CSV table of C-alpha atoms in Angstrom, one decimal:
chain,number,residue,atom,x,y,z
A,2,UNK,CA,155.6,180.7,105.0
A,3,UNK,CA,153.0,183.6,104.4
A,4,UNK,CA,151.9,183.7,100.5
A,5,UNK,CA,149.8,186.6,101.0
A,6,UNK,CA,150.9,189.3,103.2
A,7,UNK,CA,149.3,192.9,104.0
A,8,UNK,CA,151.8,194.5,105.9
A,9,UNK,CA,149.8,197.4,107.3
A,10,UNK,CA,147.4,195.8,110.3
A,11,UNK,CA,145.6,199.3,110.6
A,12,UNK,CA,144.6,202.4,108.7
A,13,UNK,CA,143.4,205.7,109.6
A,14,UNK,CA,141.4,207.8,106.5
A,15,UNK,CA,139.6,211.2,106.9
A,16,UNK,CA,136.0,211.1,105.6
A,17,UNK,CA,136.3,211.7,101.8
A,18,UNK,CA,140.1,211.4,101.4
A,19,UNK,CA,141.5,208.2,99.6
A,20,UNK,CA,142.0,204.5,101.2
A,21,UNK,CA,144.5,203.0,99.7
A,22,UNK,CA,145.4,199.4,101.1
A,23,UNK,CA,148.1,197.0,100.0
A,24,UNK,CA,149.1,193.0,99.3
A,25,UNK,CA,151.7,191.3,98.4
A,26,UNK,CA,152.3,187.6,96.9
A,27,UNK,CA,154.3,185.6,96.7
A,28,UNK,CA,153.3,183.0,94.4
A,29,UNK,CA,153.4,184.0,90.6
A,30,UNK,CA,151.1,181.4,89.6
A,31,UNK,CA,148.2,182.7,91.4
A,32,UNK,CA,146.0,184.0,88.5
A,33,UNK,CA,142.8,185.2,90.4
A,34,UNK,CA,142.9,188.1,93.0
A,35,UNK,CA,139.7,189.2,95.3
A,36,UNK,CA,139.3,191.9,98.8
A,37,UNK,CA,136.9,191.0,101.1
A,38,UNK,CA,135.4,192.9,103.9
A,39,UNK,CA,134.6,191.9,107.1
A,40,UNK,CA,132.5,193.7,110.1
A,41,UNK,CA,132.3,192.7,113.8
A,42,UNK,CA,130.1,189.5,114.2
A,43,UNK,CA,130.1,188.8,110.3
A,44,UNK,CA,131.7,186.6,108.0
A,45,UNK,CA,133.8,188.3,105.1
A,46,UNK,CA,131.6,189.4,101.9
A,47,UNK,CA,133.3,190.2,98.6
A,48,UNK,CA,134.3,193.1,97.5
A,49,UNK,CA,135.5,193.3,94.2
A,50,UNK,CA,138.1,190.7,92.1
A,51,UNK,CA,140.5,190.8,89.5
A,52,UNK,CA,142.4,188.3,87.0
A,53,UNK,CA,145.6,187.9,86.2
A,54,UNK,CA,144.9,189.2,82.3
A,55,UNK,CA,143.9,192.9,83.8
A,56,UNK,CA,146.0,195.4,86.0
A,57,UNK,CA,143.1,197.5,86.9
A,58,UNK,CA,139.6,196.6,87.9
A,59,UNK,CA,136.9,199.4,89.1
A,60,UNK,CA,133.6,199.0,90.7
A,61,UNK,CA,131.9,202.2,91.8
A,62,UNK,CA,133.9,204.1,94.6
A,63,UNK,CA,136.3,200.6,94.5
A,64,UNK,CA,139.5,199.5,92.5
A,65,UNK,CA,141.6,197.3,92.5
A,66,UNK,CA,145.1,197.4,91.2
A,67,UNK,CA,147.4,194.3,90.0
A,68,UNK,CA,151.2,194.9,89.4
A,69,UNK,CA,151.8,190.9,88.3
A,70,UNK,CA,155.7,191.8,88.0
A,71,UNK,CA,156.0,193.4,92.1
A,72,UNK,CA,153.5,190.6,92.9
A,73,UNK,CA,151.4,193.4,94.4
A,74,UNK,CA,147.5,193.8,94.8
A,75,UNK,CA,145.9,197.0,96.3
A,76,UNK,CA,142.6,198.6,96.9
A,77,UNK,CA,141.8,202.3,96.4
A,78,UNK,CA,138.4,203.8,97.8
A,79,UNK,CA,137.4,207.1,97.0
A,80,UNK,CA,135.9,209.1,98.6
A,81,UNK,CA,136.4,207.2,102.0
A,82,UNK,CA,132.8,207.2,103.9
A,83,UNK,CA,132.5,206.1,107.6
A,84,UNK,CA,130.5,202.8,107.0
A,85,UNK,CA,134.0,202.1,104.8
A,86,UNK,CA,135.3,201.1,108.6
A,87,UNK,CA,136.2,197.6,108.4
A,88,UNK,CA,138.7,194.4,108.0
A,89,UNK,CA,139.5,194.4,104.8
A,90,UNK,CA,140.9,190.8,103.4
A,91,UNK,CA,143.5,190.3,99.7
A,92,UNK,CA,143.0,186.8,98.9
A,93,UNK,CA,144.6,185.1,96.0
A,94,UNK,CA,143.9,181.6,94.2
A,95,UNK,CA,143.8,179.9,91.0
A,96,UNK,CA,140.7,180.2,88.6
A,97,UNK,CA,138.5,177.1,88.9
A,98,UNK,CA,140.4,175.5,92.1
A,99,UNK,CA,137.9,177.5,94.1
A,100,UNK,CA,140.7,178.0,97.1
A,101,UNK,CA,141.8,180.7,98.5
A,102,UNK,CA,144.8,182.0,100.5
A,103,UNK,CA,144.1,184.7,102.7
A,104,UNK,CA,146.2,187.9,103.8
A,105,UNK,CA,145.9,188.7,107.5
A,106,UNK,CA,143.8,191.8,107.3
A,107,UNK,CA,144.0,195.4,107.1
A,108,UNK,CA,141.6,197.0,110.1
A,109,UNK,CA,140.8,200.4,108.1
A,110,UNK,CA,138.9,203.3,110.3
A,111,UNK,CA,137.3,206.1,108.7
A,112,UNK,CA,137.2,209.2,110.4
A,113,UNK,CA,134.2,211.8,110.3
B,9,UNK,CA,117.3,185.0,102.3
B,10,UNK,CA,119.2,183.0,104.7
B,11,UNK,CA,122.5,181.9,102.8
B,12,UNK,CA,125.0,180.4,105.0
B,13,UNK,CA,123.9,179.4,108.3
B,14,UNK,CA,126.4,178.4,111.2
B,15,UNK,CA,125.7,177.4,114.7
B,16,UNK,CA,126.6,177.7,117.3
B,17,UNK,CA,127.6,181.4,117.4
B,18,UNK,CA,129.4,181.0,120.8
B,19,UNK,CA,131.3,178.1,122.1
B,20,UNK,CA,133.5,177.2,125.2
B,21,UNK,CA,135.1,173.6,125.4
B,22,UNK,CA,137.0,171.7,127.9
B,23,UNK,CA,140.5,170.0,126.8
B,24,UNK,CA,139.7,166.7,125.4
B,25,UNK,CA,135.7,167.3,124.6
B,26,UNK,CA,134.2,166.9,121.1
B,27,UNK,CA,131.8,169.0,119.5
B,28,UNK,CA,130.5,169.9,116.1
B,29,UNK,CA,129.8,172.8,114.3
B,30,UNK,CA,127.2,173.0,112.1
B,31,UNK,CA,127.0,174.6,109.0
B,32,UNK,CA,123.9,174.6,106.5
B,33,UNK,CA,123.7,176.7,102.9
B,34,UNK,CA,119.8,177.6,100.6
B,35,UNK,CA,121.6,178.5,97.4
B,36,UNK,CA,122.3,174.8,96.0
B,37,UNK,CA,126.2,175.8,96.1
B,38,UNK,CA,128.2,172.6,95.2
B,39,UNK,CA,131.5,173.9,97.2
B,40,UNK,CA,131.5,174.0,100.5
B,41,UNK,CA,134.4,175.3,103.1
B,42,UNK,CA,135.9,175.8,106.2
B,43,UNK,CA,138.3,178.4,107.3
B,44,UNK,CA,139.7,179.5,110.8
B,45,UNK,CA,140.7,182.6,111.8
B,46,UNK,CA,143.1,183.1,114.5
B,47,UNK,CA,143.8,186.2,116.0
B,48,UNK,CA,145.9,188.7,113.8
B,49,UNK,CA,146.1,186.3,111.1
B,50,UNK,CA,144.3,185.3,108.0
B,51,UNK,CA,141.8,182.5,107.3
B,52,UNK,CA,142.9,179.3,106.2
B,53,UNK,CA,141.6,176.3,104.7
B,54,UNK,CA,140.7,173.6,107.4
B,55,UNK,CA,138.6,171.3,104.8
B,56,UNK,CA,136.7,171.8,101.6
B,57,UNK,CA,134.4,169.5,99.8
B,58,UNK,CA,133.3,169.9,96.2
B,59,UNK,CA,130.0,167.9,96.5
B,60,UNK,CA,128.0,165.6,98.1
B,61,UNK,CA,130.2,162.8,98.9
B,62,UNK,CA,133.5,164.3,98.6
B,63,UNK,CA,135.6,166.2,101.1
B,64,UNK,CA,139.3,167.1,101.1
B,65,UNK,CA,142.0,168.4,103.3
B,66,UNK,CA,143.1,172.1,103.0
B,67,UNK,CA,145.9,173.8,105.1
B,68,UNK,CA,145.5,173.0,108.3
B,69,UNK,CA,142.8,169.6,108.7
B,70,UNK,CA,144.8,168.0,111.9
B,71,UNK,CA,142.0,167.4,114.9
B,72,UNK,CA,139.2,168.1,112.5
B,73,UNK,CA,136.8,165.9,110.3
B,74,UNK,CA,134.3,166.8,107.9
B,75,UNK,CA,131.0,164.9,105.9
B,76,UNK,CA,128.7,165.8,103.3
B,77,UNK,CA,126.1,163.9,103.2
B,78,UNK,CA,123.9,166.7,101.5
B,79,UNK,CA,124.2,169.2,99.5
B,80,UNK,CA,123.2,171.8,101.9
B,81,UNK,CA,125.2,170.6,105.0
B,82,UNK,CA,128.8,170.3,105.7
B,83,UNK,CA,129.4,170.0,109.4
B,84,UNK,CA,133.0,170.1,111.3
B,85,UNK,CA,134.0,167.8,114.1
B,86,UNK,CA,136.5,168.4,116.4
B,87,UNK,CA,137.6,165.3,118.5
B,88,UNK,CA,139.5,165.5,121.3
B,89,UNK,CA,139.7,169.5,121.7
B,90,UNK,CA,142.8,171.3,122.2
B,91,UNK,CA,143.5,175.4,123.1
B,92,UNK,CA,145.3,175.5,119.7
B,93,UNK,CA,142.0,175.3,118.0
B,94,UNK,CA,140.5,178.1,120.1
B,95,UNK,CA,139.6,180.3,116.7
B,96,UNK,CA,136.7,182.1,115.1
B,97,UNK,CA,135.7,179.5,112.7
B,98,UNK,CA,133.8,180.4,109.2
B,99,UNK,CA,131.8,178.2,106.9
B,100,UNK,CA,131.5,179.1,103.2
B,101,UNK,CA,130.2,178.0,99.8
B,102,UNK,CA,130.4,178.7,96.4
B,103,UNK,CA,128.7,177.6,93.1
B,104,UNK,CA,130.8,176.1,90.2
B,105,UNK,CA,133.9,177.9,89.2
B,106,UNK,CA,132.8,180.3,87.0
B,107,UNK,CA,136.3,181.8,86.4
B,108,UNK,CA,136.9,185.4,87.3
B,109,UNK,CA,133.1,185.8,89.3
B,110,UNK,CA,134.2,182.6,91.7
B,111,UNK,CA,133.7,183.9,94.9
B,112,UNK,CA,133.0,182.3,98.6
B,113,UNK,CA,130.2,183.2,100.8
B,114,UNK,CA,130.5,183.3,104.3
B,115,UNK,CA,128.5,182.4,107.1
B,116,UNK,CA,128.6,184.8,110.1
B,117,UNK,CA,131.3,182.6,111.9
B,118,UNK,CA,131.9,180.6,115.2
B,119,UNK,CA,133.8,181.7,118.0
B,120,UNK,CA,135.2,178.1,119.9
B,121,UNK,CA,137.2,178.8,123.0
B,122,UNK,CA,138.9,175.5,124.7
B,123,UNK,CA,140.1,175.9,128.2
């Protein structure tokens, strides 16, 4: 049973066009939502988070968006730049139960 | 700046062998995890362990076992290898829930193959 589903495995953005990339949860209780990003050979690094009290979280070119009643979580970057070419993760949890349920991944390209 | 350290990088296994992976963290993190990744999925909690001394199961802890004996090391053991558990396996830590700036950080994984 898959909490946290991103239904897209890849994505193709031109070079300074907007990424948007999606999640959805199933589990109304979670109350802390986070995107990671993952190269080749690395481990996942955070991108940016939101909590359950906000729908809209921005951090430079990044931002996220929580719709709590679709249970949906996405990611807009703009403008897309090429070293944006990644895994990108959702993850959801519970503030202070420091787990997290993982999405399987969105592999997002940017093309020059 | 080293931050979460995992070796081996690379690692093939017969059916049946045992191994452990290792996993070490410099930030004085009290939490302490380990996911696996399997191919086209997400990661999920193998075992966690929220200080010295104390470890618990997460999703999937069948064939595994953890320790903590420090608070910079939290190695995995595998006993008795099996292909399921061919998987890209990531270490991570964390410092006290802080609410909304909780976040893990991972080492750079490793990739286990059992044949």
């Amino acid at each position: 049973d898959q909490q946290v589903k991103q239904n897209s495995p890849s994505l193709s953005v031109q070079e300074g066009r907007i990424s948007i990339l999606n999640c959805d949860y199933t589990n109304s209780m979670f109350d802390y939502f986070l995107w990671y990003k993952k190269y080749p050979a690395e481990g996942p690094t955070f991108l940016i988070s939101i909590s359950s009290i906000k729908d809209k979280n921005e951090d430079g070119r990044f931002t996220v968006f929580l719709n709590k009643s679709a249970k949906h979580l996405s990611l807009h970057i703009v403008p897309s730049q090429p070293g944006d070419s990644a895994v990108y993760f959702c993850a959801e949890g519970f503030q202070g139960a420091q787990k997290l349920v993982f999405g399987q991944g969105t592999r997002l390209t940017i093309n020059p | 700046n080293a931050g979460v350290t995992q070796t081996p990088k690379f690692r093939i296994l017969k059916i049946g062998q045992s191994m452990t992976l290792q996993c070490a963290q410099d930030m004085n993190h009290n939490y302490m995890y380990w996911y696996r990744q399997d191919p086209g999925m997400g990661l999920k909690l193998i075992y966690y362990s929220v200080g010295a001394g104390i470890t618990d199961k997460g999703e999937v802890p069948n064939g595994y076992n953890v320790s903590r004996s420090t608070t910079e090391d939290f190695p995995l053991r595998l006993e008795l290898a099996a292909p399921s558990q061919t998987s890209v396996y990531f270490c991570a830590s964390s410092p006290p829930a802080t609410g909304v700036n909780e976040k893990l950080f991972f080492g750079s994984g490793t990739q286990l193959s059992v044949l």
